[in-house]
mmCIF file of C-alpha atoms in Angstrom:
data_model
loop_
_atom_site.group_PDB
_atom_site.id
_atom_site.type_symbol
_atom_site.label_atom_id
_atom_site.label_comp_id
_atom_site.label_asym_id
_atom_site.label_seq_id
_atom_site.Cartn_x
_atom_site.Cartn_y
_atom_site.Cartn_z
ATOM 1 C CA GLY A 1 11.644 17.280 -3.009
ATOM 2 C CA ALA A 2 8.768 15.139 -4.254
ATOM 3 C CA GLY A 3 7.176 12.826 -1.758
ATOM 4 C CA VAL A 4 5.311 9.587 -2.273
ATOM 5 C CA SER A 5 2.416 9.994 -4.653
ATOM 6 C CA GLN A 6 -0.570 7.753 -5.172
ATOM 7 C CA SER A 7 -3.251 7.643 -7.809
ATOM 8 C CA PRO A 8 -6.112 7.870 -8.051
ATOM 9 C CA SER A 9 -6.873 9.774 -4.863
ATOM 10 C CA ASN A 10 -10.406 8.434 -4.910
ATOM 11 C CA LYS A 11 -11.892 5.456 -6.684
ATOM 12 C CA VAL A 12 -15.491 4.345 -6.704
ATOM 13 C CA THR A 13 -16.145 1.005 -8.315
ATOM 14 C CA GLU A 14 -18.910 -1.515 -8.590
ATOM 15 C CA LYS A 15 -18.727 -4.825 -6.803
ATOM 16 C CA GLY A 16 -17.077 -7.424 -9.002
ATOM 17 C CA LYS A 17 -14.922 -5.000 -10.981
ATOM 18 C CA ASP A 18 -11.130 -4.985 -10.945
ATOM 19 C CA VAL A 19 -9.169 -1.948 -9.743
ATOM 20 C CA GLU A 20 -5.547 -0.876 -9.971
ATOM 21 C CA LEU A 21 -3.958 1.434 -7.464
ATOM 22 C CA ARG A 22 -0.667 3.109 -8.239
ATOM 23 C CA CYS A 23 2.189 4.226 -6.009
ATOM 24 C CA ASP A 24 5.163 6.369 -6.994
ATOM 25 C CA PRO A 25 7.786 6.161 -4.240
ATOM 26 C CA ILE A 26 10.441 8.714 -3.443
ATOM 27 C CA SER A 27 13.254 8.465 -5.960
ATOM 28 C CA GLY A 28 16.068 6.259 -4.702
ATOM 29 C CA HIS A 29 13.957 4.463 -2.094
ATOM 30 C CA THR A 30 14.424 0.741 -2.518
ATOM 31 C CA ALA A 31 11.745 -0.387 -0.074
ATOM 32 C CA LEU A 32 8.054 0.093 -0.738
ATOM 33 C CA TYR A 33 5.114 -0.864 1.470
ATOM 34 C CA TRP A 34 1.360 -1.180 1.013
ATOM 35 C CA TYR A 35 -1.099 -0.792 3.893
ATOM 36 C CA ARG A 36 -4.854 -0.719 4.188
ATOM 37 C CA GLN A 37 -6.808 1.406 6.631
ATOM 38 C CA SER A 38 -10.494 0.810 7.136
ATOM 39 C CA LEU A 39 -12.699 3.524 8.608
ATOM 40 C CA GLY A 40 -11.611 4.338 12.147
ATOM 41 C CA GLN A 41 -9.085 1.515 12.225
ATOM 42 C CA GLY A 42 -5.315 1.290 12.436
ATOM 43 C CA LEU A 43 -3.101 0.367 9.532
ATOM 44 C CA GLU A 44 -3.124 -3.184 8.235
ATOM 45 C CA PHE A 45 0.120 -4.203 6.569
ATOM 46 C CA LEU A 46 -0.374 -5.857 3.177
ATOM 47 C CA ILE A 47 2.961 -6.355 1.451
ATOM 48 C CA TYR A 48 6.405 -4.874 1.041
ATOM 49 C CA PHE A 49 8.946 -4.759 -1.773
ATOM 50 C CA GLN A 50 12.697 -4.682 -1.581
ATOM 51 C CA GLY A 51 13.619 -3.620 -5.074
ATOM 52 C CA ASN A 52 11.227 -5.465 -7.350
ATOM 53 C CA SER A 53 10.962 -8.459 -5.052
ATOM 54 C CA ALA A 54 8.166 -9.144 -2.571
ATOM 55 C CA PRO A 55 9.572 -11.787 -0.186
ATOM 56 C CA ASP A 56 6.348 -12.352 1.734
ATOM 57 C CA LYS A 57 2.849 -12.091 0.275
ATOM 58 C CA SER A 58 1.052 -13.596 3.261
ATOM 59 C CA GLY A 59 -0.259 -10.205 4.429
ATOM 60 C CA LEU A 60 -2.480 -9.886 1.376
ATOM 61 C CA PRO A 61 -6.108 -10.466 2.506
ATOM 62 C CA SER A 62 -7.018 -12.907 -0.274
ATOM 63 C CA ASP A 63 -5.870 -14.190 -3.633
ATOM 64 C CA ARG A 64 -7.891 -11.406 -5.250
ATOM 65 C CA PHE A 65 -5.115 -9.042 -4.175
ATOM 66 C CA SER A 66 -1.825 -8.845 -6.013
ATOM 67 C CA ALA A 67 0.973 -6.326 -6.257
ATOM 68 C CA GLU A 68 3.932 -5.749 -8.445
ATOM 69 C CA ARG A 69 6.790 -3.334 -8.720
ATOM 70 C CA THR A 70 8.770 -2.660 -11.835
ATOM 71 C CA GLY A 71 12.111 -0.977 -12.346
ATOM 72 C CA GLY A 72 12.525 -0.637 -8.627
ATOM 73 C CA SER A 73 10.136 2.279 -8.716
ATOM 74 C CA VAL A 74 6.392 2.375 -9.407
ATOM 75 C CA SER A 75 4.183 -0.207 -7.763
ATOM 76 C CA THR A 76 0.623 -1.223 -8.524
ATOM 77 C CA LEU A 77 -1.791 -2.956 -6.194
ATOM 78 C CA THR A 78 -4.504 -4.818 -8.061
ATOM 79 C CA ILE A 79 -7.746 -5.986 -6.542
ATOM 80 C CA GLN A 80 -9.764 -8.364 -8.675
ATOM 81 C CA ARG A 81 -13.502 -8.909 -8.356
ATOM 82 C CA THR A 82 -13.811 -6.216 -5.700
ATOM 83 C CA GLN A 83 -16.060 -6.787 -2.728
ATOM 84 C CA GLN A 84 -17.665 -4.240 -0.419
ATOM 85 C CA GLU A 85 -15.319 -5.227 2.398
ATOM 86 C CA ASP A 86 -12.434 -4.027 0.226
ATOM 87 C CA SER A 87 -13.594 -0.441 0.781
ATOM 88 C CA ALA A 88 -10.806 1.329 2.643
ATOM 89 C CA VAL A 89 -7.958 3.786 2.235
ATOM 90 C CA TYR A 90 -4.954 2.121 0.654
ATOM 91 C CA LEU A 91 -1.684 3.703 1.747
ATOM 92 C CA CYS A 92 1.705 3.317 0.184
ATOM 93 C CA ALA A 93 4.996 4.143 1.870
ATOM 94 C CA SER A 94 8.625 3.999 0.868
ATOM 95 C CA SER A 95 11.923 4.041 2.727
ATOM 96 C CA LEU A 96 15.551 4.273 1.750
ATOM 97 C CA ALA A 97 15.995 0.581 2.445
ATOM 98 C CA TYR A 98 14.155 -2.241 4.151
ATOM 99 C CA ASP A 99 15.544 -1.677 7.610
ATOM 100 C CA ARG A 100 13.759 -0.587 10.741
ATOM 101 C CA THR A 101 16.144 2.334 11.224
ATOM 102 C CA TYR A 102 14.885 4.019 8.051
ATOM 103 C CA GLU A 103 11.664 5.923 8.458
ATOM 104 C CA GLN A 104 8.775 5.246 6.150
ATOM 105 C CA TYR A 105 7.377 8.114 4.097
ATOM 106 C CA PHE A 106 3.699 7.741 3.374
ATOM 107 C CA GLY A 107 1.656 8.895 0.448
ATOM 108 C CA PRO A 108 -1.768 10.521 0.808
ATOM 109 C CA GLY A 109 -3.582 7.273 0.081
ATOM 110 C CA THR A 110 -6.249 6.092 -2.339
ATOM 111 C CA ARG A 111 -9.774 5.973 -0.963
ATOM 112 C CA LEU A 112 -11.514 2.977 -2.508
ATOM 113 C CA THR A 113 -15.277 2.668 -2.304
ATOM 114 C CA VAL A 114 -16.941 -0.480 -3.599
ATOM 115 C CA THR A 115 -20.659 -0.079 -4.199
ATOM 116 C CA LEU B 1 6.218 -10.019 16.373
ATOM 117 C CA ALA B 2 5.967 -7.803 19.414
ATOM 118 C CA LYS B 3 2.418 -6.549 20.014
ATOM 119 C CA THR B 4 1.788 -3.097 21.371
ATOM 120 C CA THR B 5 -0.925 -1.732 23.627
ATOM 121 C CA GLN B 6 -1.719 1.954 23.915
ATOM 122 C CA PRO B 7 -4.645 3.974 25.249
ATOM 123 C CA ILE B 8 -7.432 4.510 22.771
ATOM 124 C CA SER B 9 -7.736 8.223 23.402
ATOM 125 C CA MET B 10 -6.368 11.129 25.431
ATOM 126 C CA ASP B 11 -7.592 14.672 25.883
ATOM 127 C CA SER B 12 -5.409 17.661 26.633
ATOM 128 C CA TYR B 13 -5.342 21.455 26.499
ATOM 129 C CA GLU B 14 -3.103 23.805 24.619
ATOM 130 C CA GLY B 15 0.243 24.377 26.297
ATOM 131 C CA GLN B 16 0.165 21.164 28.311
ATOM 132 C CA GLU B 17 2.556 18.238 28.019
ATOM 133 C CA VAL B 18 1.048 15.026 26.680
ATOM 134 C CA ASN B 19 2.537 11.659 27.564
ATOM 135 C CA ILE B 20 1.402 8.528 25.745
ATOM 136 C CA THR B 21 2.593 5.199 27.101
ATOM 137 C CA CYS B 22 2.853 2.124 24.917
ATOM 138 C CA SER B 23 3.252 -1.392 26.347
ATOM 139 C CA HIS B 24 5.295 -3.967 24.457
ATOM 140 C CA ASN B 25 5.955 -6.751 26.928
ATOM 141 C CA ASN B 26 7.439 -9.230 24.462
ATOM 142 C CA ILE B 27 9.819 -6.864 22.748
ATOM 143 C CA ALA B 28 12.871 -8.649 21.381
ATOM 144 C CA THR B 29 16.477 -7.716 22.036
ATOM 145 C CA ASN B 30 17.064 -6.118 18.658
ATOM 146 C CA ASP B 31 13.655 -4.459 18.248
ATOM 147 C CA TYR B 32 13.370 -0.696 17.848
ATOM 148 C CA ILE B 33 10.468 1.463 19.032
ATOM 149 C CA THR B 34 9.050 3.943 16.555
ATOM 150 C CA TRP B 35 6.223 6.451 16.795
ATOM 151 C CA TYR B 36 4.169 7.845 13.929
ATOM 152 C CA GLN B 37 1.574 10.630 13.808
ATOM 153 C CA GLN B 38 -1.448 10.638 11.517
ATOM 154 C CA PHE B 39 -3.736 13.563 10.748
ATOM 155 C CA PRO B 40 -7.177 12.982 9.230
ATOM 156 C CA SER B 41 -7.089 12.171 5.512
ATOM 157 C CA GLN B 42 -3.292 11.944 5.485
ATOM 158 C CA GLY B 43 -0.746 9.158 5.659
ATOM 159 C CA PRO B 44 1.217 8.663 8.890
ATOM 160 C CA ARG B 45 4.342 10.709 9.510
ATOM 161 C CA PHE B 46 7.432 9.567 11.410
ATOM 162 C CA ILE B 47 7.950 11.311 14.746
ATOM 163 C CA ILE B 48 10.735 9.582 16.618
ATOM 164 C CA GLN B 49 12.551 6.289 17.077
ATOM 165 C CA GLY B 50 14.582 4.838 19.899
ATOM 166 C CA TYR B 51 16.157 1.705 21.287
ATOM 167 C CA LYS B 52 16.770 2.511 24.953
ATOM 168 C CA THR B 53 16.926 5.357 27.472
ATOM 169 C CA LYS B 54 15.860 8.714 26.074
ATOM 170 C CA VAL B 55 15.724 10.194 22.606
ATOM 171 C CA THR B 56 14.774 13.796 21.896
ATOM 172 C CA ASN B 57 14.209 15.680 18.674
ATOM 173 C CA GLU B 58 12.581 18.972 17.749
ATOM 174 C CA VAL B 59 9.110 17.454 17.939
ATOM 175 C CA ALA B 60 9.036 15.021 20.849
ATOM 176 C CA SER B 61 10.901 12.943 23.390
ATOM 177 C CA LEU B 62 10.836 9.190 23.759
ATOM 178 C CA PHE B 63 11.506 7.593 27.122
ATOM 179 C CA ILE B 64 12.364 3.904 27.272
ATOM 180 C CA PRO B 65 12.999 2.226 30.645
ATOM 181 C CA ALA B 66 15.769 -0.291 31.141
ATOM 182 C CA ASP B 67 13.500 -3.333 30.670
ATOM 183 C CA ARG B 68 12.145 -1.850 27.411
ATOM 184 C CA LYS B 69 8.720 -3.361 28.039
ATOM 185 C CA SER B 70 7.105 0.012 27.603
ATOM 186 C CA SER B 71 7.878 3.403 26.124
ATOM 187 C CA THR B 72 6.460 6.881 26.579
ATOM 188 C CA LEU B 73 6.098 9.485 23.868
ATOM 189 C CA SER B 74 6.167 12.977 25.318
ATOM 190 C CA LEU B 75 4.801 15.937 23.384
ATOM 191 C CA PRO B 76 5.782 19.202 25.072
ATOM 192 C CA ARG B 77 3.414 22.179 25.104
ATOM 193 C CA VAL B 78 0.867 20.823 22.648
ATOM 194 C CA SER B 79 -1.146 23.025 20.332
ATOM 195 C CA LEU B 80 -4.427 22.453 18.536
ATOM 196 C CA SER B 81 -2.478 21.241 15.511
ATOM 197 C CA ASP B 82 -1.135 18.298 17.507
ATOM 198 C CA THR B 83 -4.598 16.731 17.460
ATOM 199 C CA ALA B 84 -3.961 13.457 15.653
ATOM 200 C CA VAL B 85 -3.659 9.697 16.027
ATOM 201 C CA TYR B 86 -0.331 8.509 17.413
ATOM 202 C CA TYR B 87 0.920 5.012 16.656
ATOM 203 C CA CYS B 88 3.510 3.034 18.580
ATOM 204 C CA LEU B 89 5.365 0.514 16.460
ATOM 205 C CA VAL B 90 7.885 -2.102 17.489
ATOM 206 C CA GLU B 91 10.109 -3.081 14.596
ATOM 207 C CA GLY B 92 12.397 -6.055 14.498
ATOM 208 C CA SER B 93 15.061 -7.065 12.084
ATOM 209 C CA GLY B 94 13.524 -8.771 9.062
ATOM 210 C CA ASP B 95 10.063 -8.108 10.453
ATOM 211 C CA TYR B 96 7.907 -7.738 7.370
ATOM 212 C CA LYS B 97 4.511 -7.774 8.999
ATOM 213 C CA LEU B 98 4.653 -4.270 10.387
ATOM 214 C CA SER B 99 1.703 -3.661 12.676
ATOM 215 C CA PHE B 100 0.613 -0.163 13.596
ATOM 216 C CA GLY B 101 -2.183 -1.179 15.943
ATOM 217 C CA ALA B 102 -5.167 1.059 16.649
ATOM 218 C CA GLY B 103 -3.182 4.050 17.861
ATOM 219 C CA THR B 104 -4.030 6.744 20.415
ATOM 220 C CA THR B 105 -6.289 9.585 19.386
ATOM 221 C CA VAL B 106 -5.026 12.746 21.048
ATOM 222 C CA THR B 107 -7.446 15.659 21.119
ATOM 223 C CA VAL B 108 -6.076 19.058 22.101
ATOM 224 C CA ARG B 109 -8.615 21.653 23.163
ATOM 225 C CA ALA B 110 -8.238 25.413 23.456
#
């Protein structure tokens, strides 16, 4: 069946511009996660959703980052006034429910480059 | 949040067994240990999860000693396609801030 999809796969933007990254989770998965991976680094957790609700936004790097999820499905991660340090691969994952016993399925990521 | 420590890199040859040990000294009673694999330009992929003793699936085995302060992922008879980064993750109940750490880069040579 269809896995997690993300779009765009690559995004190049100028410093100061806003960007929106999209994640389509696996159908029926109620939990959705956003991570960031900088070059050669491990994954940095940003935020998770259970349904449409994000109980804890403290993982977001700054107030320029926001995320929403509608209809318990698609999620968008928005970065306002992008900075060069925002350049990274943004990964989305989903799982059947928010519980450690359910594995996370990752999408291919969106590579963001801020020039 | 239990932190994990794993070797930065490991080298191996085709057909050998690779064992990656992860330390998690402050693991909590209800935490689970999960391993993920990541190939270049792809998202991580779940390999195995365990709570105690030994877990085996078609891909790997996970050994967890009684004190649970460490765990060892065992990859039997590796091939070139097993070259990847392997992440050890300790997950607790209601633990939103999931941390994958830096992972272990395993390089398999012919």
